[in-house]
Amino acid sequence: MTKLRILVADDEPLARARLISLLPKDVSLEIVGEYASGTEAIAGIRRDKPDIVFLDMQMPGCDGLQVVAGLEAHERPAVVFVTAYDKFAVDAFGVRAVDYVLKPFDRERLETALERAAEFVNARKAGDLGARIEG
């Protein structure tokens, strides 16, 4: 089984730590990076090539939407926005986010988002053209 590579970007260290602590302790998951700004997240995504990114909406450098817009279509992982702001949901799905999780969230909600993202990643790897993220 191939590990799902996960990157977490949130400007709040406690929020990053909480999200990571709520992810299932599973050998099929690997945290490949944690970043505190949008610009760091873009660089990390390009370098670490995660399958899934849990991305805060409002961060220094650039916001979550700008992170996604700053990536070429072939560079884009499955994106799950994790934010305290519901007002960005329509825009998030406009950039083809897989899910949108509102803070505060619980383990069950995060696992649902992870399952959706994993299904997306697996469909994309299987060549399902409907699962491609396009710019």
XYZ file of N, CA and C in Angstrom:
405
model
N 0.844 -1.188 0.000
C 0.000 0.000 0.000
C 0.884 1.245 0.000
N 0.561 2.183 -0.863
C 1.296 3.431 -0.940
C 0.820 4.366 0.164
N 1.770 5.026 0.799
C 1.417 5.989 1.847
C 0.814 7.240 1.227
N -0.175 7.796 1.912
C -0.708 9.098 1.532
C 0.174 10.150 2.182
N 0.730 11.010 1.366
C 1.623 12.065 1.845
C 0.781 13.304 2.158
N 0.884 13.783 3.392
C 0.034 14.871 3.868
C 0.879 16.075 4.276
N 0.431 17.251 3.879
C 1.053 18.513 4.265
C -0.004 19.349 4.990
N 0.400 20.033 6.054
C -0.510 20.872 6.835
C 0.024 22.302 6.825
N -0.832 23.255 6.454
C -0.436 24.661 6.441
C -1.457 25.477 7.232
N -1.001 26.052 8.331
C -1.826 26.897 9.190
C -0.881 27.804 9.950
N -1.217 29.076 10.060
C -0.315 30.013 10.733
C -0.316 29.861 12.250
N -1.260 29.107 12.788
C -1.320 28.906 14.236
C -0.695 27.561 14.598
N 0.433 27.574 15.342
C 1.099 26.314 15.704
C 0.184 25.335 16.437
N -0.668 25.840 17.334
C -1.563 24.941 18.064
C -2.596 24.303 17.140
N -3.054 25.054 16.155
C -4.016 24.510 15.196
C -3.372 23.410 14.356
N -2.126 23.633 13.918
C -1.413 22.594 13.162
C -1.237 21.336 14.009
N -0.807 21.532 15.253
C -0.567 20.396 16.154
C -1.863 19.634 16.419
N -2.958 20.346 16.626
C -4.243 19.689 16.889
C -4.707 18.886 15.683
N -4.603 19.471 14.502
C -5.016 18.771 13.299
C -4.211 17.484 13.138
N -2.910 17.574 13.290
C -2.056 16.396 13.144
C -2.394 15.352 14.206
N -2.663 15.810 15.426
C -2.979 14.852 16.499
C -4.303 14.134 16.263
N -5.224 14.757 15.529
C -6.526 14.141 15.265
C -6.532 13.233 14.038
N -5.480 13.287 13.234
C -5.402 12.375 12.101
C -5.205 10.955 12.621
N -5.752 9.985 11.925
C -5.580 8.598 12.375
C -4.099 8.234 12.456
N -3.749 7.477 13.474
C -2.384 6.977 13.610
C -2.307 5.724 12.762
N -1.933 5.907 11.538
C -2.036 4.858 10.542
C -0.733 4.807 9.739
N -0.253 3.612 9.486
C 0.986 3.480 8.721
C 0.820 3.923 7.272
N -0.427 4.095 6.814
C -0.640 4.516 5.433
C -0.617 6.036 5.272
N -0.380 6.777 6.374
C -0.300 8.237 6.328
C 1.099 8.688 6.704
N 1.586 9.706 6.000
C 2.886 10.283 6.314
C 2.775 11.809 6.256
N 3.098 12.472 7.359
C 3.123 13.934 7.373
C 4.454 14.355 6.762
N 4.399 15.032 5.629
C 5.630 15.402 4.930
C 6.032 16.846 5.159
N 5.147 17.644 5.785
C 5.505 19.029 6.048
C 4.439 19.760 6.820
N 4.921 20.764 7.571
C 4.053 21.689 8.304
C 4.545 23.089 7.993
N 3.625 23.982 7.629
C 4.024 25.333 7.250
C 3.093 26.362 7.880
N 3.658 27.553 8.127
C 2.942 28.599 8.848
C 2.510 29.761 7.965
N 2.846 29.730 6.683
C 2.426 30.817 5.801
C 2.065 30.254 4.438
N 1.332 31.043 3.696
C 0.950 30.621 2.359
C 2.139 30.454 1.430
N 3.093 31.357 1.508
C 4.262 31.260 0.638
C 5.098 30.026 0.975
N 5.219 29.712 2.271
C 5.919 28.487 2.673
C 5.166 27.255 2.165
N 3.843 27.327 2.219
C 3.025 26.194 1.764
C 3.244 25.918 0.283
N 3.280 26.965 -0.541
C 3.518 26.771 -1.974
C 4.865 26.094 -2.197
N 5.900 26.608 -1.542
C 7.235 26.016 -1.691
C 7.242 24.570 -1.196
N 6.580 24.313 -0.075
C 6.522 22.966 0.476
C 5.782 21.999 -0.426
N 4.696 22.450 -1.019
C 3.930 21.600 -1.936
C 4.792 21.235 -3.136
N 5.496 22.214 -3.671
C 6.362 21.942 -4.831
C 7.502 20.990 -4.470
N 8.062 21.162 -3.289
C 9.210 20.349 -2.874
C 8.783 18.955 -2.401
N 7.764 18.902 -1.522
C 7.393 17.656 -0.855
C 6.395 16.809 -1.641
N 5.724 17.411 -2.617
C 4.751 16.728 -3.465
C 3.753 15.872 -2.678
N 3.002 16.519 -1.776
C 2.015 15.762 -0.997
C 0.840 15.331 -1.869
N 0.155 14.305 -1.399
C -1.087 13.885 -2.052
C -2.256 14.746 -1.587
N -2.204 15.127 -0.294
C -3.299 15.869 0.342
C -2.711 17.031 1.124
N -3.377 18.191 1.026
C -2.985 19.357 1.814
C -4.181 19.803 2.643
N -3.953 19.934 3.941
C -4.919 20.576 4.827
C -4.464 22.013 4.941
N -5.283 22.937 4.469
C -4.859 24.310 4.236
C -5.778 25.306 4.930
N -5.186 26.141 5.782
C -5.940 27.224 6.411
C -6.261 28.266 5.345
N -7.316 29.015 5.559
C -7.703 30.016 4.580
C -6.907 31.310 4.756
N -6.781 31.793 5.979
C -6.109 33.067 6.198
C -4.761 32.839 6.872
N -3.701 33.150 6.107
C -2.328 32.991 6.584
C -1.504 34.162 6.075
N -0.376 34.422 6.720
C 0.502 35.464 6.192
C 1.129 35.036 4.854
N 1.585 36.007 4.098
C 2.216 35.726 2.807
C 1.193 35.689 1.700
N 0.301 34.729 1.772
C -0.839 34.660 0.860
C -1.871 33.730 1.473
N -3.121 33.927 1.112
C -4.173 33.110 1.724
C -4.286 31.757 1.017
N -5.143 30.915 1.553
C -5.287 29.574 1.013
C -5.700 29.542 -0.446
N -6.589 30.438 -0.852
C -6.993 30.489 -2.253
C -5.821 30.870 -3.136
N -4.983 31.793 -2.657
C -3.806 32.190 -3.426
C -2.775 31.069 -3.500
N -2.711 30.254 -2.455
C -1.818 29.084 -2.500
C -2.220 28.193 -3.663
N -3.497 27.852 -3.733
C -3.973 26.978 -4.806
C -3.763 27.639 -6.168
N -4.077 28.927 -6.275
C -3.910 29.645 -7.537
C -2.435 29.746 -7.936
N -1.536 29.698 -6.963
C -0.107 29.801 -7.243
C 0.522 28.511 -7.733
N -0.262 27.475 -7.846
C 0.237 26.172 -8.293
C -0.303 25.852 -9.680
N 0.534 25.229 -10.481
C 0.072 24.728 -11.779
C -0.860 23.544 -11.519
N -1.739 23.255 -12.436
C -2.707 22.165 -12.263
C -2.022 20.838 -11.922
N -0.901 20.545 -12.570
C -0.213 19.270 -12.321
C 0.471 19.226 -10.955
N 0.635 20.384 -10.296
C 1.269 20.439 -8.977
C 0.260 20.321 -7.834
N -1.011 20.462 -8.146
C -2.034 20.574 -7.107
C -2.390 19.238 -6.475
N -2.214 19.149 -5.171
C -2.686 17.966 -4.452
C -4.195 18.100 -4.193
N -4.764 17.092 -3.576
C -6.139 17.210 -3.096
C -6.118 18.226 -1.955
N -6.975 19.232 -2.000
C -6.967 20.313 -1.016
C -8.198 20.230 -0.123
N -7.934 20.214 1.182
C -8.993 20.313 2.178
C -8.742 21.603 2.935
N -9.637 22.558 2.789
C -9.509 23.796 3.558
C -10.001 23.541 4.976
N -9.239 24.021 5.941
C -9.583 23.910 7.359
C -9.488 25.323 7.916
N -10.636 25.918 8.228
C -10.664 27.336 8.551
C -11.804 27.678 9.503
N -11.702 28.823 10.125
C -12.758 29.311 11.005
C -13.795 30.142 10.247
N -13.586 30.353 8.953
C -14.420 31.264 8.172
C -15.276 30.515 7.166
N -16.589 30.569 7.357
C -17.469 29.907 6.401
C -17.661 30.721 5.128
N -17.324 32.003 5.158
C -17.592 32.885 4.016
C -16.760 32.568 2.775
N -15.725 31.733 2.902
C -14.873 31.410 1.766
C -15.235 30.078 1.102
N -16.273 29.422 1.583
C -16.588 28.070 1.106
C -16.859 28.029 -0.396
N -17.644 28.937 -0.900
C -17.964 28.935 -2.330
C -16.692 29.111 -3.145
N -15.838 30.039 -2.723
C -14.578 30.254 -3.427
C -13.683 29.016 -3.358
N -13.692 28.327 -2.219
C -12.876 27.124 -2.058
C -13.296 26.045 -3.047
N -14.593 25.830 -3.176
C -15.045 24.817 -4.120
C -14.855 25.288 -5.555
N -14.776 26.607 -5.746
C -14.467 27.159 -7.062
C -13.061 26.811 -7.533
N -12.137 26.583 -6.602
C -10.780 26.148 -6.954
C -10.643 24.635 -6.791
N -11.787 23.948 -6.717
C -11.876 22.493 -6.698
C -11.332 21.846 -5.429
N -11.612 22.487 -4.297
C -11.276 21.862 -3.022
C -12.072 20.566 -2.890
N -11.475 19.592 -2.226
C -12.139 18.315 -1.998
C -13.113 18.429 -0.829
N -12.762 19.274 0.157
C -13.629 19.447 1.320
C -13.313 20.791 1.972
N -14.199 21.189 2.875
C -14.092 22.471 3.577
C -14.530 22.204 5.012
N -13.573 22.237 5.933
C -13.825 21.888 7.327
C -13.766 23.155 8.172
N -14.839 23.404 8.919
C -14.878 24.582 9.784
C -14.321 24.271 11.168
N -13.489 25.189 11.656
C -12.969 25.094 13.025
C -14.046 25.626 13.963
N -14.198 25.102 15.133
C -13.525 23.915 15.654
C -14.167 22.666 15.076
N -13.372 21.638 14.894
C -13.852 20.382 14.329
C -13.441 19.251 15.265
N -14.039 18.095 15.051
C -13.682 16.937 15.875
C -13.013 15.879 15.000
N -12.566 14.822 15.624
C -11.852 13.745 14.927
C -12.708 13.152 13.804
N -13.992 12.945 14.087
C -14.875 12.337 13.093
C -14.971 13.193 11.833
N -15.128 14.497 11.999
C -15.240 15.388 10.831
C -13.936 15.397 10.031
N -12.810 15.402 10.731
C -11.523 15.403 10.051
C -11.317 14.084 9.299
N -11.715 12.982 9.899
C -11.577 11.686 9.231
C -12.458 11.607 7.985
N -13.636 12.220 8.031
C -14.495 12.271 6.848
C -13.805 13.025 5.721
N -13.198 14.159 6.053
C -12.475 14.943 5.053
C -11.293 14.152 4.499
N -10.578 13.457 5.364
C -9.443 12.638 4.930
C -9.913 11.525 3.990
N -11.026 10.889 4.310
C -11.565 9.834 3.450
C -11.927 10.377 2.068
N -12.554 11.545 2.027
C -12.905 12.159 0.739
C -11.649 12.454 -0.072
N -10.653 13.013 0.605
C -9.405 13.347 -0.084
C -8.702 12.084 -0.571
N -8.694 11.037 0.247
C -8.052 9.779 -0.150
C -8.769 9.166 -1.354
N -10.093 9.210 -1.371
C -10.854 8.707 -2.513
C -10.499 9.478 -3.773
N -10.366 10.792 -3.637
C -9.988 11.631 -4.772
C -8.602 11.239 -5.287
N -7.643 11.105 -4.364
C -6.272 10.755 -4.735
C -6.250 9.401 -5.432
N -6.948 8.428 -4.879
C -6.967 7.091 -5.470
C -7.612 7.090 -6.849
N -8.685 7.856 -7.027
C -9.337 7.953 -8.339
C -8.408 8.606 -9.350
N -7.704 9.640 -8.927
C -6.773 10.326 -9.827
C -5.637 9.385 -10.232
N -5.102 8.636 -9.272
C -4.009 7.691 -9.579
C -4.483 6.575 -10.489
N -5.768 6.222 -10.401
C -6.328 5.173 -11.253
C -6.649 5.688 -12.650
N -6.470 6.996 -12.857
C -6.697 7.568 -14.184
C -8.097 8.031 -14.441
N -8.892 8.166 -13.389
C -10.254 8.674 -13.542
C -10.165 10.158 -13.865
N -10.431 10.519 -15.121
C -10.280 11.911 -15.548
C -11.198 12.857 -14.809
N -12.301 12.364 -14.284
C -13.207 13.219 -13.524
C -12.607 13.680 -12.220
N -11.529 13.026 -11.759
C -10.913 13.362 -10.499
C -9.730 14.322 -10.644
N -9.434 14.739 -11.872
C -8.293 15.633 -12.056
C -8.628 17.029 -11.564
N -7.629 17.661 -10.976
C -7.785 19.059 -10.565
C -7.255 19.907 -11.705
N -8.089 20.739 -12.231
C -7.680 21.602 -13.333
C -7.771 23.045 -12.901
N -6.933 23.883 -13.461
C -6.863 25.296 -13.077
C -7.902 26.143 -13.653
